[in-house]
Amino acid sequence: MCEYCGCQSLASIDELTREHDEVVRLISHLRPARQEGGAARMAEVAREIVAVLGPHTQVEELGLFPALAGDFSEQIAALEAEHRRIEAVLDEAADGATPSDPAWPDRLMEVMAVLRDHILKEQDGVFPAALANLSTEEWEAVEAVRTEAGGALSRPAA
């Protein structure tokens, strides 16, 4: 993951990066979950992923992306479209449900590959672009969204 531009020195980017790391860790649990418990266990892991991605996506879409959309509209639109695609598959396991569609486990694995690539785009493109382009006021707006959205991970002690 990105460590060369210094963007992780900002609390907002550091937190988004830690959430990415947690999502990647959870994705790694899906193959064993499929072998051990099938779709039901995969659905449990999917809900764990959603718990991290929910507030994370809010911070990106309501804070970070609007600040970058003027200069990077096509890229931001593509990332938001990927969010919708990923959410659609994860949402099938919402509310404790185990998807009954026998193709869901394969769709979940496919969309998790999309998510891994998506994370790399954000880490290597969006975060450095944000560091270079956002004003103090825009960073404050991102932080305000984070405060409103919360997060699944605790913040590290300062």
C-alpha positions as a printed NumPy array, in Angstrom:
array([[  0.   ,   0.   ,   0.   ],
       [  0.998,   3.626,  -0.473],
       [  3.738,   4.864,   1.811],
       [  5.801,   7.043,  -0.499],
       [  3.922,  10.345,  -0.647],
       [  3.334,  11.043,   3.026],
       [ -0.461,  11.084,   2.762],
       [ -0.776,   8.668,   5.681],
       [  0.604,  11.35 ,   7.967],
       [ -2.851,  12.923,   7.822],
       [ -5.25 ,  11.413,  10.359],
       [ -8.072,  11.169,   7.793],
       [ -5.975,   9.245,   5.286],
       [ -4.382,   7.116,   7.983],
       [ -7.81 ,   6.068,   9.21 ],
       [ -9.06 ,   5.286,   5.704],
       [ -5.875,   3.269,   5.109],
       [ -6.302,   1.307,   8.325],
       [ -9.877,   0.52 ,   7.258],
       [ -8.581,  -0.682,   3.889],
       [ -6.103,  -2.915,   5.693],
       [ -8.896,  -4.353,   7.845],
       [-11.088,  -5.011,   4.802],
       [ -8.207,  -6.811,   3.048],
       [ -7.695,  -8.883,   6.207],
       [-11.391,  -9.792,   6.275],
       [-11.398, -10.661,   2.571],
       [ -8.659, -13.19 ,   3.333],
       [-11.132, -14.977,   5.617],
       [-13.607, -15.683,   2.813],
       [-11.922, -18.713,   1.232],
       [-11.573, -20.561,   4.55 ],
       [-15.125, -19.489,   5.445],
       [-16.386, -21.015,   2.211],
       [-14.635, -24.302,   2.941],
       [-15.684, -24.448,   6.6  ],
       [-19.203, -23.082,   6.606],
       [-20.264, -22.374,   3.055],
       [-22.505, -19.445,   2.192],
       [-23.668, -18.947,   5.779],
       [-20.139, -18.349,   7.086],
       [-19.285, -16.232,   4.034],
       [-22.332, -14.091,   4.785],
       [-21.038, -13.53 ,   8.32 ],
       [-17.699, -12.331,   6.956],
       [-19.523, -10.156,   4.404],
       [-21.372,  -8.449,   7.267],
       [-18.039,  -7.838,   9.027],
       [-16.747,  -6.215,   5.829],
       [-19.877,  -4.051,   5.608],
       [-19.364,  -2.89 ,   9.199],
       [-16.009,  -1.422,   8.157],
       [-17.024,  -0.239,   4.684],
       [-20.229,   1.559,   5.712],
       [-18.678,   4.527,   7.521],
       [-15.571,   4.327,   5.325],
       [-17.603,   4.804,   2.156],
       [-19.512,   7.718,   3.718],
       [-16.236,   9.501,   4.467],
       [-15.067,   8.974,   0.907],
       [-18.316,   9.847,  -0.862],
       [-19.476,  12.724,   1.341],
       [-16.079,  14.162,   2.268],
       [-13.125,  13.159,   0.123],
       [-14.651,  12.52 ,  -3.306],
       [-16.624,  15.792,  -3.587],
       [-13.435,  17.726,  -2.888],
       [-11.679,  15.899,  -5.739],
       [-14.557,  15.641,  -8.224],
       [-13.835,  18.968,  -9.889],
       [-10.406,  17.864, -11.085],
       [-10.977,  14.115, -11.288],
       [-14.666,  13.704, -12.185],
       [-14.321,  10.59 , -14.349],
       [-12.124,   8.779, -11.849],
       [-14.425,   9.636,  -8.927],
       [-17.493,   8.526, -10.899],
       [-15.801,   5.2  , -11.666],
       [-14.903,   4.672,  -7.996],
       [-18.461,   5.449,  -6.909],
       [-19.788,   2.976,  -9.505],
       [-17.48 ,   0.329,  -8.028],
       [-18.836,   1.161,  -4.556],
       [-22.385,   0.481,  -5.815],
       [-21.351,  -2.815,  -7.443],
       [-19.598,  -4.004,  -4.287],
       [-22.448,  -2.906,  -2.019],
       [-25.049,  -4.689,  -4.15 ],
       [-23.411,  -8.072,  -3.593],
       [-22.618,  -7.451,   0.08 ],
       [-26.178,  -6.248,   0.719],
       [-27.503,  -9.684,  -0.189],
       [-26.141, -10.867,   3.172],
       [-27.629,  -7.966,   5.151],
       [-29.802,  -8.392,   8.247],
       [-28.385, -11.782,   9.114],
       [-29.545, -13.362,   5.873],
       [-27.72 , -16.147,   4.089],
       [-28.211, -15.595,   0.37 ],
       [-30.133, -18.472,  -1.152],
       [-28.741, -17.943,  -4.649],
       [-26.151, -20.694,  -5.178],
       [-24.136, -18.288,  -7.361],
       [-23.778, -15.722,  -4.553],
       [-20.511, -17.134,  -3.116],
       [-18.892, -16.867,  -6.561],
       [-20.287, -13.342,  -7.065],
       [-18.978, -12.376,  -3.627],
       [-15.487, -13.638,  -4.451],
       [-15.551, -11.799,  -7.793],
       [-16.629,  -8.524,  -6.227],
       [-14.003,  -8.894,  -3.487],
       [-11.35 ,  -9.042,  -6.229],
       [-12.857,  -5.79 ,  -7.548],
       [-12.69 ,  -4.365,  -4.028],
       [ -9.012,  -5.249,  -3.645],
       [ -8.222,  -3.476,  -6.941],
       [-10.436,  -0.577,  -5.879],
       [ -8.471,  -0.202,  -2.645],
       [ -5.228,   0.009,  -4.617],
       [ -6.696,   2.759,  -6.819],
       [ -7.624,   4.754,  -3.752],
       [ -4.341,   4.182,  -1.945],
       [ -2.124,   4.891,  -4.944],
       [ -4.275,   7.525,  -6.675],
       [ -6.979,   9.157,  -4.605],
       [ -5.079,   9.583,  -1.354],
       [ -1.966,  11.153,  -2.905],
       [ -4.192,  13.368,  -5.084],
       [ -6.087,  14.474,  -2.004],
       [ -2.84 ,  15.314,  -0.23 ],
       [ -1.766,  17.46 ,  -3.178],
       [ -5.107,  19.14 ,  -3.889],
       [ -7.279,  19.564,  -0.794],
       [ -7.312,  22.788,   1.16 ],
       [ -7.405,  23.008,   4.944],
       [-11.143,  23.721,   4.74 ],
       [-11.705,  20.632,   2.591],
       [ -9.77 ,  18.465,   5.068],
       [-11.898,  19.899,   7.852],
       [-15.002,  18.913,   5.862],
       [-13.641,  15.369,   5.494],
       [-13.066,  15.224,   9.259],
       [-16.6  ,  16.504,   9.894],
       [-17.985,  13.664,   7.767],
       [-15.83 ,  11.184,   9.694],
       [-17.153,  12.524,  12.993],
       [-20.715,  12.122,  11.726],
       [-20.16 ,   8.693,  10.144],
       [-18.05 ,   7.228,  12.921],
       [-15.881,   4.26 ,  12.173],
       [-15.577,   0.567,  12.852],
       [-11.994,   0.864,  14.076],
       [-10.809,   2.743,  17.1  ],
       [ -8.46 ,   5.61 ,  16.454],
       [ -4.882,   5.098,  17.591],
       [ -3.788,   7.014,  20.668],
       [ -2.083,  10.272,  19.792]])
